[in-house]
mmCIF file of C-alpha atoms in Angstrom:
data_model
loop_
_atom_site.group_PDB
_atom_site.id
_atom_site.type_symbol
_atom_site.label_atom_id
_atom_site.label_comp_id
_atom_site.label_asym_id
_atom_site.label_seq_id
_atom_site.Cartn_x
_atom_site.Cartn_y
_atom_site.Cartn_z
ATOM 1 C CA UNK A 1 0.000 0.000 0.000
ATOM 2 C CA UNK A 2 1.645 3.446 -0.828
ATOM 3 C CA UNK A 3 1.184 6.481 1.424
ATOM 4 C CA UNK A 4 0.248 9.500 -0.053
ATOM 5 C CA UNK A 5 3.001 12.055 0.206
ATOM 6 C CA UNK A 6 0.732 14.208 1.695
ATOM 7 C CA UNK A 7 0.300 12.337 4.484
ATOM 8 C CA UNK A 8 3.966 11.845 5.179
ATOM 9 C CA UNK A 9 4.318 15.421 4.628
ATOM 10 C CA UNK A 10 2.306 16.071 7.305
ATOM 11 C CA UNK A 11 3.769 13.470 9.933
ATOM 12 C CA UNK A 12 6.840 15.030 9.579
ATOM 13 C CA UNK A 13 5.491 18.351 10.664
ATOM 14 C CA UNK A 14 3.648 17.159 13.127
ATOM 15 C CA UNK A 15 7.185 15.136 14.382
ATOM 16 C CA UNK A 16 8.858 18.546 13.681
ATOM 17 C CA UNK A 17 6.748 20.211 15.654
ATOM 18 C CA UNK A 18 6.978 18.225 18.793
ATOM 19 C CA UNK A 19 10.450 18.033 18.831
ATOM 20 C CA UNK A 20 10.434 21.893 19.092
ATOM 21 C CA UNK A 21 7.738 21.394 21.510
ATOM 22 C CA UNK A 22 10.100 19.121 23.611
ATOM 23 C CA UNK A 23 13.100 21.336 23.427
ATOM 24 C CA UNK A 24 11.183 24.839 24.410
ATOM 25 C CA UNK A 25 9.758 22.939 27.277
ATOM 26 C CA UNK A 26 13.389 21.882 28.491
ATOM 27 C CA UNK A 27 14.595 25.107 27.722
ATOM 28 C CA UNK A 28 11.853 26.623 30.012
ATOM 29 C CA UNK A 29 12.576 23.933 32.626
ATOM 30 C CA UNK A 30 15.796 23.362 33.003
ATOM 31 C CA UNK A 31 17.747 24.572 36.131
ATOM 32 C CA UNK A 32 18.909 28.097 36.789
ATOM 33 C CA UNK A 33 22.386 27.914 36.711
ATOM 34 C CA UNK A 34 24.219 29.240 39.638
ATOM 35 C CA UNK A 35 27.687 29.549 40.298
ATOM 36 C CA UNK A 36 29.039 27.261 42.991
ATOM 37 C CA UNK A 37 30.810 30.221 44.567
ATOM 38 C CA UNK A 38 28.461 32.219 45.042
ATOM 39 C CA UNK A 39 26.207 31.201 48.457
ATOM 40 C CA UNK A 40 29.696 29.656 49.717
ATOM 41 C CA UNK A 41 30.516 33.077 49.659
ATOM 42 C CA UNK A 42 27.535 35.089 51.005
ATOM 43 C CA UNK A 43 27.399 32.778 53.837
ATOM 44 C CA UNK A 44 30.361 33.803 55.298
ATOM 45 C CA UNK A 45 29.553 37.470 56.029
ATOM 46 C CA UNK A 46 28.878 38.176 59.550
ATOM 47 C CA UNK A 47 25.753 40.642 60.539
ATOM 48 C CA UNK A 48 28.508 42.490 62.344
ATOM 49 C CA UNK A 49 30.568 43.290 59.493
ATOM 50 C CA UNK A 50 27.222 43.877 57.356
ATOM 51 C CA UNK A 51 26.799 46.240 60.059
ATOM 52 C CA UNK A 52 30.452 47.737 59.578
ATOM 53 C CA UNK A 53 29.929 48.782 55.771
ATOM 54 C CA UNK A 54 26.491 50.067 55.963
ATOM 55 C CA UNK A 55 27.930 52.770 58.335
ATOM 56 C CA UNK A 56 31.045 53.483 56.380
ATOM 57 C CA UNK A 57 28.924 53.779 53.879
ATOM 58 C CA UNK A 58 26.563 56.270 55.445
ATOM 59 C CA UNK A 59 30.130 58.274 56.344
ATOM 60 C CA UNK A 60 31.178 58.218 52.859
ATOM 61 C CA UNK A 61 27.993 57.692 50.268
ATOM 62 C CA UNK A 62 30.414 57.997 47.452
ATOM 63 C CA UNK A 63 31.904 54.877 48.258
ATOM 64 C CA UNK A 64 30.007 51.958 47.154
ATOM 65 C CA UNK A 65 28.583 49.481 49.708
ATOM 66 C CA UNK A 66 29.103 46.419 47.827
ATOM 67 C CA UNK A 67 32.658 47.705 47.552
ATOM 68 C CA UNK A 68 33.620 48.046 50.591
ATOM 69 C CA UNK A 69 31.814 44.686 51.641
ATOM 70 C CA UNK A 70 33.785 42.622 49.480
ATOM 71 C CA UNK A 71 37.452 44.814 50.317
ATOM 72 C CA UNK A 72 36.916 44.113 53.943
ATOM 73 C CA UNK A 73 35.330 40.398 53.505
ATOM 74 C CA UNK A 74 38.116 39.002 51.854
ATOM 75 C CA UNK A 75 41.595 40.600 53.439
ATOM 76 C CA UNK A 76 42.636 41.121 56.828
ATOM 77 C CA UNK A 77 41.757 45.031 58.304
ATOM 78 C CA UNK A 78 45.127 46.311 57.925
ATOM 79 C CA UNK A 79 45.078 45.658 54.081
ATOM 80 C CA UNK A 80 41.313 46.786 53.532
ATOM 81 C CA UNK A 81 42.067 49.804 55.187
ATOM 82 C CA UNK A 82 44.847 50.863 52.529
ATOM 83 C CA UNK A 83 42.181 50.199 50.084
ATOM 84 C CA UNK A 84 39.276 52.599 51.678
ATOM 85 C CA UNK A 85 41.613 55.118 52.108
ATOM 86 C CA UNK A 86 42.125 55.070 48.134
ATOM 87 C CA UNK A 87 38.494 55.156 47.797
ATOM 88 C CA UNK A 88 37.613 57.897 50.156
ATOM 89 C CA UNK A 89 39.759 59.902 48.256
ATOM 90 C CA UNK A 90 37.484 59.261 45.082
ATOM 91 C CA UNK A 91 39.825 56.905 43.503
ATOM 92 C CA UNK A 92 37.738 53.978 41.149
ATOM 93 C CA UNK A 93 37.977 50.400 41.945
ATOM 94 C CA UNK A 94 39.723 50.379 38.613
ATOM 95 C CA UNK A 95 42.167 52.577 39.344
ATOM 96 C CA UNK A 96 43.295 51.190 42.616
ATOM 97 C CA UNK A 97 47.262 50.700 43.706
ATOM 98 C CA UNK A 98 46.748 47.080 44.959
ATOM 99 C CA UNK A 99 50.145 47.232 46.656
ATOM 100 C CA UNK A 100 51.084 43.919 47.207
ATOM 101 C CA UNK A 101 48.505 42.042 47.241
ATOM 102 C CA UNK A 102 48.575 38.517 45.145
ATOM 103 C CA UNK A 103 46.925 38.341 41.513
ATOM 104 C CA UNK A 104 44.139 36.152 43.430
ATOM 105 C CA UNK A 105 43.027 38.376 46.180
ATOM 106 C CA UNK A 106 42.388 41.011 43.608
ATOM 107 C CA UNK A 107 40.792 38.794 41.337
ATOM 108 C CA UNK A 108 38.511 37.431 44.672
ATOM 109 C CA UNK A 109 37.697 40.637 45.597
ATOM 110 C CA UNK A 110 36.203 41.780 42.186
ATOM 111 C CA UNK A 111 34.245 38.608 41.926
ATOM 112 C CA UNK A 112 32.557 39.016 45.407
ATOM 113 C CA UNK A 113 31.981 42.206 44.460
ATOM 114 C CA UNK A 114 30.053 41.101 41.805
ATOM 115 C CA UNK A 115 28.311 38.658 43.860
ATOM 116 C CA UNK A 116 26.731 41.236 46.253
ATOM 117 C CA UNK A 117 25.673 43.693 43.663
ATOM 118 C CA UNK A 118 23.481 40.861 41.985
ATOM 119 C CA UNK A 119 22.642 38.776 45.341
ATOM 120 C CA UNK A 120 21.305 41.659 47.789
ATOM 121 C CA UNK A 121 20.227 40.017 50.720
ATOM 122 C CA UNK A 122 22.313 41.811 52.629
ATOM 123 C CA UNK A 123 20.905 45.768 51.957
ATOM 124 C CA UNK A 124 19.057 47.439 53.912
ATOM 125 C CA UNK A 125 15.449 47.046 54.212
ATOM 126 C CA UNK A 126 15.706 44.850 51.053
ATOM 127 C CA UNK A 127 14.224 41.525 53.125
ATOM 128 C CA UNK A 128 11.744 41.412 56.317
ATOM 129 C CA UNK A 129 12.525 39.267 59.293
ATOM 130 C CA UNK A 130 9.976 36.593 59.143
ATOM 131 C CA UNK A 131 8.940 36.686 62.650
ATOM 132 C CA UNK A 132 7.076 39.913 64.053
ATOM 133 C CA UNK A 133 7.664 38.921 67.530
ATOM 134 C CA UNK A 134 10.314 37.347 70.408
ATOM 135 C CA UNK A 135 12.127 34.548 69.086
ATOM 136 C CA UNK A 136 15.054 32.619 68.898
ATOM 137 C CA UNK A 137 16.973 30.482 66.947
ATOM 138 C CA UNK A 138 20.507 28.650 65.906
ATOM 139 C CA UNK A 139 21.893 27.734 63.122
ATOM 140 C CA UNK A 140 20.411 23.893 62.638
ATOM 141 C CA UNK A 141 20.509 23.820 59.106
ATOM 142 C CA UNK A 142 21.836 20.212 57.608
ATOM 143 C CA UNK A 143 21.418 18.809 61.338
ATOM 144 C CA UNK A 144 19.960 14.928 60.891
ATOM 145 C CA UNK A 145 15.715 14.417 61.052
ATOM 146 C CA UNK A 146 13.841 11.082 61.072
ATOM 147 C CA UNK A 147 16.605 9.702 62.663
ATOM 148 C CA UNK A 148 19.758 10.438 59.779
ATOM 149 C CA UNK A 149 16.670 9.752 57.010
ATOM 150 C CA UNK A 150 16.880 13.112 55.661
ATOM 151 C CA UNK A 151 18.990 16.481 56.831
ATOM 152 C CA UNK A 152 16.874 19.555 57.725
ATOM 153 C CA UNK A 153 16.784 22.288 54.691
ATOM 154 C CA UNK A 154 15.955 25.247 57.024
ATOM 155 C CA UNK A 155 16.037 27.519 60.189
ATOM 156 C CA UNK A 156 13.679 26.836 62.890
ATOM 157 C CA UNK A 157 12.754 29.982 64.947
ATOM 158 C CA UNK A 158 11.098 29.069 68.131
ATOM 159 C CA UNK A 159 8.524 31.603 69.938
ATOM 160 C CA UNK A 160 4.971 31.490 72.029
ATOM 161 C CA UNK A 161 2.100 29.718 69.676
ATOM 162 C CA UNK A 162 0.129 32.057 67.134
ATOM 163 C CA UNK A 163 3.233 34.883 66.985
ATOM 164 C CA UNK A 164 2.988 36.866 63.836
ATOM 165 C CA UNK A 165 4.859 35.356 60.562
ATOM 166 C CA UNK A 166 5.263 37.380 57.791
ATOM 167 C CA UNK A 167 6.750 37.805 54.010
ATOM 168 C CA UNK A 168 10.061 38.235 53.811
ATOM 169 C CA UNK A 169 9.852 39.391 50.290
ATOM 170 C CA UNK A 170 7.513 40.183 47.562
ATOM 171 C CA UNK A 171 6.725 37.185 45.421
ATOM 172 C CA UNK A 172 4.282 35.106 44.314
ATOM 173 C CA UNK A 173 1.986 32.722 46.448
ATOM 174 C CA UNK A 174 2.941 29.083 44.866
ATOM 175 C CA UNK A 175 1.477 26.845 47.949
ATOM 176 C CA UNK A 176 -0.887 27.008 50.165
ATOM 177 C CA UNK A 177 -2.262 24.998 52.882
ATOM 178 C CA UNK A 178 -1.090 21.212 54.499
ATOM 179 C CA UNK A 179 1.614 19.061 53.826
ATOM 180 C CA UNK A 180 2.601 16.171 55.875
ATOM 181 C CA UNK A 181 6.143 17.546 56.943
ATOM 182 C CA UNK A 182 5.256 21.229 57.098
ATOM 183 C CA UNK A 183 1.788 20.665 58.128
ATOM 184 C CA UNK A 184 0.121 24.218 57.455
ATOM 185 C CA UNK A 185 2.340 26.178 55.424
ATOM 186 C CA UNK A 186 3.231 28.745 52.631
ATOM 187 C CA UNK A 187 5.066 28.803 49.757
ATOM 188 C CA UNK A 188 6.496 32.152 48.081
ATOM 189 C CA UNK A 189 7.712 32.548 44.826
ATOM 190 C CA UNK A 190 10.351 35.694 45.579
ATOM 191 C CA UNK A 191 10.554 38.399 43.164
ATOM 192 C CA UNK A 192 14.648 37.064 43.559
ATOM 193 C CA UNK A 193 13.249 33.761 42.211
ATOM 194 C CA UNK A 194 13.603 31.919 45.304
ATOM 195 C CA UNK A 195 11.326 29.887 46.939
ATOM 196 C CA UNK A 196 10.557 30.917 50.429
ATOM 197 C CA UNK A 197 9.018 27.784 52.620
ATOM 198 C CA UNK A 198 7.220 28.459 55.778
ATOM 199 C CA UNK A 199 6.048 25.476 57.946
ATOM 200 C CA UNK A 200 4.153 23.984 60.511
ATOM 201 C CA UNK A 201 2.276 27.415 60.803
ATOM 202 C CA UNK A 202 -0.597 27.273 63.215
ATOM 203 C CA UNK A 203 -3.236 29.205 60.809
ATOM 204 C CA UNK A 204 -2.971 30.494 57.548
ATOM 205 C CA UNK A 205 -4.283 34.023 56.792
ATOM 206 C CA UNK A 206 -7.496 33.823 55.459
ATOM 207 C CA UNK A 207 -7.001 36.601 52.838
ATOM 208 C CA UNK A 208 -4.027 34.447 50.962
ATOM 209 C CA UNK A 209 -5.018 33.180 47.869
ATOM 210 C CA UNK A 210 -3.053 30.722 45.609
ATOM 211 C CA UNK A 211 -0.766 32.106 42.541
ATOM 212 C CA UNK A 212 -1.679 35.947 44.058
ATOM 213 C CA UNK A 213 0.891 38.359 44.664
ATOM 214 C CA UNK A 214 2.250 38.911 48.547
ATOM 215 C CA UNK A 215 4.531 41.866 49.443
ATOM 216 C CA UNK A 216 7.304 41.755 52.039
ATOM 217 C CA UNK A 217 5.962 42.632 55.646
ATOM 218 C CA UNK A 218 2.505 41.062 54.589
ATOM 219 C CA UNK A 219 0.793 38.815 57.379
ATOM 220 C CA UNK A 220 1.370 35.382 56.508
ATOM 221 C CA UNK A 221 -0.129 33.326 59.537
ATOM 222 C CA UNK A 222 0.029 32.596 63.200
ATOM 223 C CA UNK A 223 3.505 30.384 64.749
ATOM 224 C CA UNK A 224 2.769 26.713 65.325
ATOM 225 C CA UNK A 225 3.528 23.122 65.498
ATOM 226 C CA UNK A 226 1.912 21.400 62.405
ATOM 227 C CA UNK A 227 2.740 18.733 60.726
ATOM 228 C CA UNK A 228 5.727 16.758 61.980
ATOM 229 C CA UNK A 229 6.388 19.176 64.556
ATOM 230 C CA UNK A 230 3.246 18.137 66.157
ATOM 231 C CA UNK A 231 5.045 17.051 69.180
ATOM 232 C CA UNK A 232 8.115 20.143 69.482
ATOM 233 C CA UNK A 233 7.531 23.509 70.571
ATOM 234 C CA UNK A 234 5.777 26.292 68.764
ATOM 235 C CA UNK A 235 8.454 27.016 65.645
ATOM 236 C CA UNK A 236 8.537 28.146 62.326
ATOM 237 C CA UNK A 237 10.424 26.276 59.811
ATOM 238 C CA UNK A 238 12.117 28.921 57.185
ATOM 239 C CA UNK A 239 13.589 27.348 54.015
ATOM 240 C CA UNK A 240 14.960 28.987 50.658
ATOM 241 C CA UNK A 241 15.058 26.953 47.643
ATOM 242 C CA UNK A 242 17.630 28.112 45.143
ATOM 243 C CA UNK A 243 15.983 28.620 41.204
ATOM 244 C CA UNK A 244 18.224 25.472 40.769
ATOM 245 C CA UNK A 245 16.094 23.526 43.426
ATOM 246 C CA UNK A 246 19.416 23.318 45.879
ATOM 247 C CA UNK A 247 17.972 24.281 49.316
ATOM 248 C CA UNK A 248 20.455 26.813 50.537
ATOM 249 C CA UNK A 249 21.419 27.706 54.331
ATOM 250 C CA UNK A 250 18.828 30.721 55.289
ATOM 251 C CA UNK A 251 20.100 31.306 58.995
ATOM 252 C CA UNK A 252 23.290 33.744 57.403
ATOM 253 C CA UNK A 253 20.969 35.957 56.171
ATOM 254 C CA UNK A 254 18.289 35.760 58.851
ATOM 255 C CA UNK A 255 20.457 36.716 60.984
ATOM 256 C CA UNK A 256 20.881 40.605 59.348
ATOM 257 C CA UNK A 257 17.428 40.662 58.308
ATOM 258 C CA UNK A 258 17.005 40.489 62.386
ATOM 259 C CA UNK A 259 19.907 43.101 62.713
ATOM 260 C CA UNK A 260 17.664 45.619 60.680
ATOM 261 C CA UNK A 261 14.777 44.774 62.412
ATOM 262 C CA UNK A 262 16.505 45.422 66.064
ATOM 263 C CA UNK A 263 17.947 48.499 64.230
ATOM 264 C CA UNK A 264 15.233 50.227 63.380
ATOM 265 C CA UNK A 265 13.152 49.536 66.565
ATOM 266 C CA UNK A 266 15.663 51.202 68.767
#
């Protein structure tokens, strides 16, 4: 039997056409690539020194944050210094005498300079603290759960039952309601393109609605002990998921987010 050429015309399109179909959908998919330096990096910045730069800063507005951030992150004080004094005197990054300082520092320097003017976690009013209320917490993040099953992706930060949670960005509302680990929780879609996790919330705000936008500071629910913390104390469990679906350490940057909080309250 011969097939009309018609027909065969018109499987290859159709083959064509899903092939093209497969590949945009991969291409849509496919991980957000992130450099392997760059949370390594971030999450070895104390609030303290955070703390340092913003008020240089303030002192001298002509001096870039991020600069002075990554000048004072990466060498000791004595050789940062000879570097601010350069730039206080309105000498570029560009144009700085380096002294003697090794090919590498430089080169380390300019890329975590880099780093902090696309990841800014670390500015000023940027992110909210995600508890509006007394808490406390450690850094638990990797520690073992269900006995060495699985490692914990998160911060827990402990406080009385029904405490305030909020946004600690602007994003988009991905989940929404129970889970069997988180129990009642939320899941935001950052404007950063993180995902921001908060579990075993005791109630969910009523005025949340699925795939809606939240802003940063908005009321997301009351503290609890859902889900598999059913039988710990009142907590919230705070997780960021990378683009690239790595879960990445959030207690670094929780940690300034609280600085600014404590800042501007006193």
């Amino acid at each position: 039997m011969r097939i009309p050429l018609k027909l065969i015309s018109g499987l290859a399109q159709i083959s064509l056409l899903v092939v093209l179909a497969v590949i945009i959908w991969q291409l849509l998919h496919s991980p957000t690539n992130i450099p392997p330096d760059v949370y390594p990096y971030l999450n070895t910045i104390s609030p303290s020194l955070v703390k340092q730069c913003v008020q240089e800063n303030q002192k001298s507005p002509h001096i870039a944050y991020e600069d002075l951030l990554a000048i004072h992150s990466t060498i000791p004080k004595n050789e940062a210094q000879m570097l601010i004094d350069q730039l206080q005197d309105n000498i570029t990054m560009s144009d700085l005498n380096w002294g003697m300082l090794p090919a590498d520092t430089i080169k380390a320097i300019g890329r975590h300079r880099e780093i902090l003017r696309e990841y800014s976690y670390y500015h000023p009013n940027k992110y909210t603290f995600p508890v509006a209320g007394t808490t406390w917490y450690e850094d638990s993040y990797g520690a073992d759960r269900e006995g060495g099953a699985r490692r914990h992706e998160g911060t827990d930060l402990f406080g009385k039952e029904g405490t305030s949670i909020i946004s600690s960005c602007g994003g988009k509302i991905e989940q929404l309601g129970w889970n069997r680990l988180g129990g009642e929780r939320v899941g935001v879609r950052g404007d950063d393109g993180n995902y921001y996790y908060y579990a075993h919330l005791q109630y969910i705000s009523p005025k949340l609605v699925k795939g809606e936008r939240i802003e940063a500071g908005e009321f997301i629910g009351g503290m609890g002990h859902t889900g598999d913390a059913l039988t710990t104390p009142d907590h919230l469990h705070f997780g960021i998921e990378l683009p690239n679906g790595e879960w990445t350490n959030p207690y670094p940057f929780l940690a300034v987010w609280h600085m600014w909080e404590r800042e501007e309250k006193s």
